[in-house]
Amino acid sequence: MKLVFALLSLIVVVSSATKGQKKTLVLLENHYLKDTHSIFFSDLEKRGFELVFKLADEASLALSKYGEYLYENLIVFAPSVEEFGGAIDKNSVVDFIDNGGSVLIAASSAVGDILRDIGSDVGLELDEESTAAIDHLNYDVKDSGDHTLLAIDPGNIVDVELMVGPRPSAPALYRGIGMTADPDNPLVLPIMNGYPTSYSYFTKDPVTDYPLVVGRSTLLIAGLQARNNARVVFSGSLDFFSNEFFTAAVMKAVDGQEHASSSNHQLAEYISQWVFKERGVLQAGEVNHHRVGDNATPGAYTIKDDVIYTIDIQERVDGTWKPFENKDVQLEFFRIDPFVCIFMNKTADRKKYIAKFKLPDVYGVFQFKVDYNRIGYTHLFSTTQVSVRPFEHTQYERFLPSAYPYYFGAFSMMIGLTLFVLVFLHHREDEKKPKGD
């Protein structure tokens, strides 16, 4: 019997440990990619990810089973695959994103239709197969002559430390396809773009047609955070994550300044942390509101009440939840439009945000609303509905200073009437004597 209990305890411990891991499906074009991109995969495993490597055309592929997703994240390093194997297709990947999954996709000049279709669904258009991002001025000296091995300066990388880390000192190497963002999709964020002299076209053909993208609108790496906070990163270069680019020296052909190593490794690490929700994840905790001087939440407020509102906002840092520290969190007291909109401050213990304000002289059904939406962070939305009623008849002032003239007029009229009545009743005129007397 003790042996049975021991085995059951062991099963529970193992299953709990497995459940706690960040299970990630990695779809590869071939097995060699495990070796050529081993540094990137090793970094993920050191951060606690459980990587499940499979070929992109395996017949047993599946993202879900019995209505439950088997993985938290998906990595697709299979640029030229035309369609996935098993039960994975474009719709299943999009459904995975719609249900909050994180996806990292790397393409190349040999991009297949399935990746092009997924890109279209997330607001990106990839250039045609066999095209590449080209720049005849900003290429690395190791380029083969097509000027497709680009050296991307830090100024071409989005200035959001939460997504890409501290601004690197060395350029990044890029060799891959060019992309463009759907102008009607405000959720797409350029992470790395080209130079004013960049464009995307066929490498072996003369330019006879206007390219799909030119200049700084040439997207090289793009990110998307959906309205459900699911994250997607689409890179036009598979080589960007390779060991070769991680360890390569960089020297632009124009300025001749050499850097001992590229910034690819740093950028790939921070980008993967962002897309897999290790950085920039917020959650709203306990919410309290009450009148000043009272700790209990009332059933309804009265107009012009002084109110205190507190909310606990936490950020996930290194796997643990810690108090959020930014100073731009706002509170709105909202009906149809905001009647009050103020910045919130931290409490004395630095654990919560607090706001103190006077309710407007308007009654109705209101909401305390915190809507925090900043680049790099998950969308934080918290709303609490309350009722605001007018004064009761016993709460009005008995004498209003603005009505003193009317009070004076009323009382002066009463006093005047009283005096008139007294005079009228008690005054008697002398009787006139007849003229004959």
XYZ file of C-alpha atoms in Angstrom:
437
model
C 0.000 0.000 0.000
C 2.830 2.366 0.848
C 4.365 1.609 -2.532
C 1.131 2.609 -4.258
C 1.013 5.925 -2.383
C 4.659 6.559 -3.226
C 4.040 5.918 -6.926
C 0.987 8.189 -6.916
C 2.984 10.949 -5.220
C 5.743 10.563 -7.787
C 3.225 10.811 -10.639
C 1.717 13.974 -9.136
C 5.148 15.577 -8.728
C 6.222 14.706 -12.271
C 2.948 15.898 -13.794
C 3.124 19.159 -11.822
C 6.687 19.761 -12.968
C 5.743 19.046 -16.552
C 2.748 21.344 -16.346
C 4.925 24.150 -14.996
C 7.249 24.048 -18.000
C 6.727 26.337 -21.013
C 5.996 23.696 -23.603
C 6.893 24.888 -27.091
C 6.436 23.170 -30.446
C 9.340 23.841 -32.839
C 8.619 23.085 -36.500
C 11.827 22.673 -38.501
C 12.452 22.495 -42.203
C 15.162 19.879 -41.617
C 17.063 18.383 -38.701
C 20.205 20.376 -39.496
C 18.555 23.508 -38.147
C 18.886 22.125 -34.612
C 22.656 22.410 -35.069
C 22.845 25.623 -37.092
C 20.543 27.416 -34.626
C 21.634 25.595 -31.470
C 22.594 28.744 -29.534
C 19.083 30.159 -29.857
C 17.448 26.889 -28.835
C 19.899 26.425 -25.965
C 19.031 29.881 -24.623
C 15.345 28.962 -24.606
C 15.989 25.717 -22.750
C 18.089 27.549 -20.143
C 15.118 29.849 -19.540
C 12.906 26.857 -18.728
C 11.274 26.129 -22.094
C 10.481 22.532 -22.996
C 11.164 22.375 -26.741
C 9.485 19.685 -28.826
C 11.273 19.459 -32.198
C 9.382 18.102 -35.191
C 9.669 18.379 -38.944
C 7.080 20.732 -40.406
C 5.649 18.056 -42.722
C 5.301 15.231 -40.199
C 1.978 13.441 -40.410
C 1.495 13.371 -36.637
C 1.547 17.146 -36.062
C -1.185 18.620 -33.878
C -1.527 21.754 -31.766
C -4.495 20.532 -29.747
C -6.060 17.311 -28.549
C -9.567 16.803 -27.197
C -10.134 20.557 -27.264
C -7.054 21.369 -25.178
C -3.889 22.927 -26.562
C -0.777 20.815 -26.119
C 1.634 23.757 -26.308
C 1.869 27.305 -25.035
C 4.134 28.545 -27.826
C 4.875 27.763 -31.463
C 8.128 28.332 -33.356
C 8.168 27.877 -37.131
C 11.641 27.648 -38.652
C 10.500 26.123 -41.937
C 10.490 28.893 -44.554
C 10.009 26.861 -47.732
C 7.324 24.456 -46.519
C 4.220 24.653 -48.690
C 1.888 23.123 -46.136
C 2.220 21.643 -42.673
C 1.672 18.001 -41.927
C -0.931 16.398 -39.711
C -3.668 18.561 -38.252
C -1.789 21.869 -38.524
C -2.733 24.356 -41.211
C -3.204 28.087 -41.537
C -6.556 28.064 -39.735
C -5.258 26.027 -36.802
C -2.335 28.446 -36.345
C -4.696 31.425 -36.455
C -7.008 29.705 -33.941
C -3.966 29.087 -31.744
C -3.275 32.837 -31.786
C -6.949 33.644 -31.160
C -6.780 31.495 -28.030
C -3.773 33.366 -26.648
C -0.868 31.324 -28.012
C 2.489 32.930 -28.839
C 4.037 32.385 -32.273
C 7.536 33.071 -33.642
C 7.943 32.603 -37.408
C 11.115 32.987 -39.454
C 10.960 33.091 -43.250
C 13.531 33.494 -46.033
C 13.692 34.263 -49.737
C 12.361 30.738 -50.359
C 9.136 31.436 -48.483
C 6.239 29.017 -48.963
C 2.558 29.747 -49.422
C 1.538 28.647 -45.921
C 3.742 31.252 -44.234
C 2.575 33.881 -46.696
C -1.049 33.073 -45.799
C -0.360 33.241 -42.056
C 1.423 36.557 -42.545
C -1.564 37.901 -44.441
C -3.872 36.967 -41.556
C -1.729 38.866 -39.026
C -1.469 41.999 -41.172
C 1.762 41.370 -43.113
C 2.402 40.935 -46.817
C 5.541 39.053 -47.797
C 7.235 39.703 -51.108
C 7.343 37.028 -53.826
C 9.430 33.894 -53.605
C 13.084 34.344 -54.637
C 13.035 38.040 -53.739
C 15.198 39.527 -51.013
C 15.733 42.753 -49.111
C 18.497 44.627 -50.981
C 20.572 47.665 -50.115
C 23.507 48.752 -52.274
C 24.967 50.995 -49.557
C 24.319 49.309 -46.204
C 25.601 45.789 -46.735
C 28.259 43.792 -44.934
C 31.703 43.210 -46.465
C 31.061 39.439 -46.411
C 28.231 39.876 -48.917
C 28.468 37.643 -51.997
C 27.765 40.483 -54.421
C 23.957 40.625 -54.399
C 24.002 43.159 -51.545
C 21.474 41.079 -49.606
C 23.577 40.613 -46.459
C 22.441 43.785 -44.739
C 24.069 45.408 -41.711
C 21.192 46.999 -39.818
C 22.133 49.900 -37.539
C 20.508 50.251 -34.084
C 18.647 53.309 -35.376
C 16.565 51.026 -37.608
C 15.347 49.023 -34.610
C 12.279 50.043 -32.615
C 13.200 52.076 -29.547
C 11.252 49.980 -27.037
C 13.597 48.430 -24.497
C 10.880 46.084 -23.312
C 10.874 44.374 -26.723
C 14.488 44.563 -27.933
C 16.478 45.320 -24.784
C 19.020 48.130 -24.375
C 20.032 49.781 -27.621
C 22.913 47.694 -29.035
C 26.214 49.237 -30.057
C 26.815 46.973 -33.072
C 24.704 46.474 -36.204
C 22.649 43.334 -36.748
C 23.041 41.049 -39.754
C 20.017 40.313 -41.905
C 19.548 38.198 -45.002
C 16.017 37.436 -46.066
C 12.798 38.649 -47.595
C 11.162 42.067 -47.335
C 7.688 42.621 -45.911
C 5.107 45.363 -45.709
C 2.427 46.004 -43.094
C -1.283 46.331 -43.730
C -2.024 50.063 -43.215
C -5.475 49.165 -41.877
C -4.054 47.005 -39.087
C -2.961 49.222 -36.167
C -1.755 46.228 -34.154
C 1.322 45.542 -36.321
C 4.498 47.055 -34.893
C 7.716 47.353 -36.956
C 10.589 45.933 -34.908
C 13.291 46.250 -37.565
C 13.001 48.093 -40.857
C 15.251 48.967 -43.780
C 17.134 52.098 -44.770
C 15.877 54.821 -47.131
C 18.018 53.060 -49.782
C 16.525 49.585 -49.155
C 14.056 47.765 -51.353
C 12.812 44.233 -51.983
C 13.177 42.606 -55.407
C 14.510 39.620 -57.313
C 18.250 39.417 -56.788
C 19.178 38.229 -60.291
C 16.815 40.366 -62.371
C 17.041 44.039 -63.356
C 14.430 46.266 -61.729
C 11.736 46.773 -64.348
C 8.680 47.075 -62.059
C 8.157 49.098 -58.942
C 9.151 46.920 -55.940
C 6.630 45.829 -53.364
C 8.371 47.871 -50.673
C 11.042 50.547 -50.769
C 12.825 52.693 -48.199
C 11.998 52.609 -44.518
C 8.671 50.926 -45.200
C 10.675 47.755 -45.901
C 9.874 45.622 -42.881
C 12.465 43.058 -41.860
C 11.046 41.951 -38.497
C 7.532 42.798 -37.316
C 5.576 42.094 -34.162
C 1.888 41.942 -33.394
C 0.006 41.906 -30.121
C -3.599 40.889 -30.685
C -6.492 42.309 -28.722
C -6.475 39.150 -26.570
C -2.779 39.868 -25.768
C -1.529 36.973 -27.915
C 1.833 37.837 -29.462
C 3.317 37.089 -32.862
C 6.771 37.923 -34.238
C 7.408 37.463 -37.954
C 11.021 37.636 -39.148
C 11.831 37.687 -42.841
C 15.206 36.073 -42.107
C 15.801 32.593 -40.718
C 19.542 33.309 -40.698
C 18.939 36.115 -38.202
C 18.644 33.433 -35.460
C 21.548 31.280 -36.671
C 24.818 30.560 -34.871
C 26.672 32.032 -37.839
C 25.013 35.434 -37.456
C 25.180 35.318 -33.649
C 28.979 35.023 -33.653
C 29.882 36.856 -36.875
C 31.840 40.103 -36.984
C 30.192 43.047 -38.750
C 31.765 45.609 -41.047
C 29.666 47.819 -43.261
C 31.101 48.257 -46.740
C 30.515 52.025 -46.668
C 32.080 53.240 -43.415
C 34.505 50.365 -42.846
C 33.958 50.317 -39.078
C 34.358 46.774 -37.763
C 32.505 45.288 -34.795
C 33.717 42.104 -33.130
C 30.248 40.560 -33.118
C 26.782 41.407 -34.344
C 23.864 42.308 -32.099
C 21.770 39.379 -33.387
C 22.208 37.308 -30.234
C 21.079 40.112 -27.935
C 18.140 41.079 -30.129
C 16.988 37.482 -30.615
C 17.059 36.865 -26.873
C 14.982 39.941 -26.009
C 12.570 39.476 -28.914
C 11.944 35.865 -27.868
C 11.393 36.966 -24.264
C 8.789 39.453 -25.432
C 6.933 37.183 -27.848
C 6.799 34.327 -25.316
C 5.464 36.689 -22.621
C 8.465 36.668 -20.323
C 8.495 40.479 -20.490
C 5.808 43.133 -20.550
C 2.989 41.079 -19.005
C 0.643 42.945 -16.644
C -2.254 41.844 -14.491
C -4.759 43.718 -12.350
C -5.274 42.445 -8.825
C -7.397 43.696 -5.956
C -9.509 46.829 -6.513
C -10.893 48.925 -3.643
C -12.887 52.156 -3.529
C -14.554 54.024 -0.664
C -15.323 57.464 0.696
C -12.581 59.435 2.378
C -12.609 58.573 6.080
C -14.498 55.318 5.551
C -12.937 51.950 4.715
C -16.137 50.201 3.617
C -17.308 50.201 0.009
C -20.766 51.845 -0.075
C -23.734 50.559 -1.993
C -23.990 53.917 -3.751
C -22.145 57.197 -3.713
C -23.592 60.698 -3.438
C -22.653 63.511 -5.761
C -19.625 65.530 -4.614
C -18.346 62.729 -2.370
C -14.583 62.613 -1.806
C -13.511 59.164 -3.006
C -10.364 57.031 -2.755
C -9.689 54.366 -5.405
C -6.842 51.809 -5.219
C -5.784 49.063 -7.633
C -3.037 46.459 -7.447
C -1.160 46.235 -10.780
C 1.580 43.629 -11.108
C 4.205 42.906 -13.753
C 5.782 39.514 -14.375
C 9.563 39.836 -13.997
C 11.811 36.758 -14.222
C 8.825 34.490 -13.676
C 7.523 36.229 -10.533
C 4.847 38.888 -10.091
C 6.146 42.207 -8.798
C 4.453 45.608 -8.283
C 4.287 47.674 -11.460
C 6.253 50.926 -11.217
C 5.384 53.159 -14.205
C 4.081 56.672 -13.520
C 1.649 56.989 -16.430
C -1.281 54.901 -15.133
C -4.532 56.864 -15.394
C -7.940 56.460 -13.785
C -11.132 57.531 -15.523
C -14.477 58.073 -13.812
C -16.601 57.253 -16.788
C -20.246 57.401 -17.763
C -20.694 58.016 -21.477
C -17.564 60.154 -21.484
C -14.913 60.556 -18.787
C -16.010 63.061 -16.137
C -12.715 62.677 -14.261
C -9.352 61.632 -15.719
C -6.328 61.737 -13.402
C -2.913 60.125 -13.033
C -2.553 57.667 -10.183
C 0.243 57.640 -7.609
C 1.845 54.784 -5.707
C 0.816 54.123 -2.117
C 3.311 54.598 0.709
C 4.328 50.917 0.594
C 4.786 51.123 -3.232
C 2.515 48.122 -3.750
C -0.642 49.703 -5.159
C -1.823 52.674 -7.188
C -4.088 55.211 -5.521
C -6.236 58.133 -6.679
C -8.245 60.619 -4.611
C -10.818 62.912 -6.187
C -14.253 64.501 -5.761
C -17.196 63.008 -7.619
C -18.863 65.313 -10.173
C -22.161 67.049 -9.521
C -23.891 64.580 -11.843
C -25.749 61.450 -10.815
C -26.140 58.184 -12.718
C -24.316 54.884 -13.263
C -20.544 55.372 -13.543
C -17.443 53.219 -13.887
C -14.013 53.381 -12.327
C -11.925 52.492 -15.378
C -8.203 51.794 -15.756
C -7.323 51.276 -19.424
C -3.538 50.951 -19.753
C -2.334 50.320 -23.291
C 1.360 50.955 -23.982
C 3.720 49.559 -26.620
C 5.380 46.391 -25.379
C 2.967 45.746 -22.505
C -0.102 43.560 -22.507
C -3.342 45.522 -22.564
C -4.564 46.071 -18.995
C -8.259 46.832 -18.573
C -10.128 47.018 -15.281
C -13.588 48.435 -14.743
C -15.826 48.682 -11.658
C -19.412 49.909 -11.893
C -20.905 52.143 -9.196
C -24.042 54.235 -8.732
C -24.028 57.935 -7.903
C -27.265 59.411 -6.532
C -28.309 63.026 -5.862
C -28.548 64.530 -2.395
C -31.329 63.328 -0.127
C -33.731 66.006 1.029
C -32.063 66.017 4.444
C -28.651 66.658 2.944
C -29.339 70.018 1.365
C -28.237 73.205 3.148
C -30.967 74.932 5.110
C -29.924 78.461 4.170
C -28.122 79.211 0.964
C -25.861 82.302 0.952
C -26.854 83.072 -2.608
C -30.507 83.310 -1.480
C -29.933 85.914 1.256
C -31.415 88.753 -0.858
C -34.577 86.727 -1.316
C -34.697 85.910 2.396
C -34.324 89.633 3.173
C -37.043 90.545 0.700
C -39.459 87.976 2.127
C -38.920 88.916 5.766
C -39.006 92.670 5.010
C -42.325 92.164 3.282
C -43.705 90.277 6.291
C -42.458 92.923 8.715
C -43.849 95.717 6.544
C -47.232 94.002 6.302
C -47.329 93.508 10.061
C -46.590 97.173 10.686
C -49.219 98.200 8.167
C -51.850 96.015 9.860
C -50.999 97.382 13.294
C -51.188 100.949 12.101
C -54.381 100.299 10.174
C -56.132 98.649 13.128
C -55.072 101.005 15.879
C -55.066 104.342 14.141
C -58.276 106.388 14.435
C -58.827 109.755 12.851
C -60.432 112.606 14.921
C -64.181 113.067 14.317
C -64.988 116.265 12.459
C -67.392 118.680 14.200
C -70.469 119.942 12.287
C -70.124 123.439 10.862
C -73.148 124.673 12.755
C -71.597 123.927 16.109
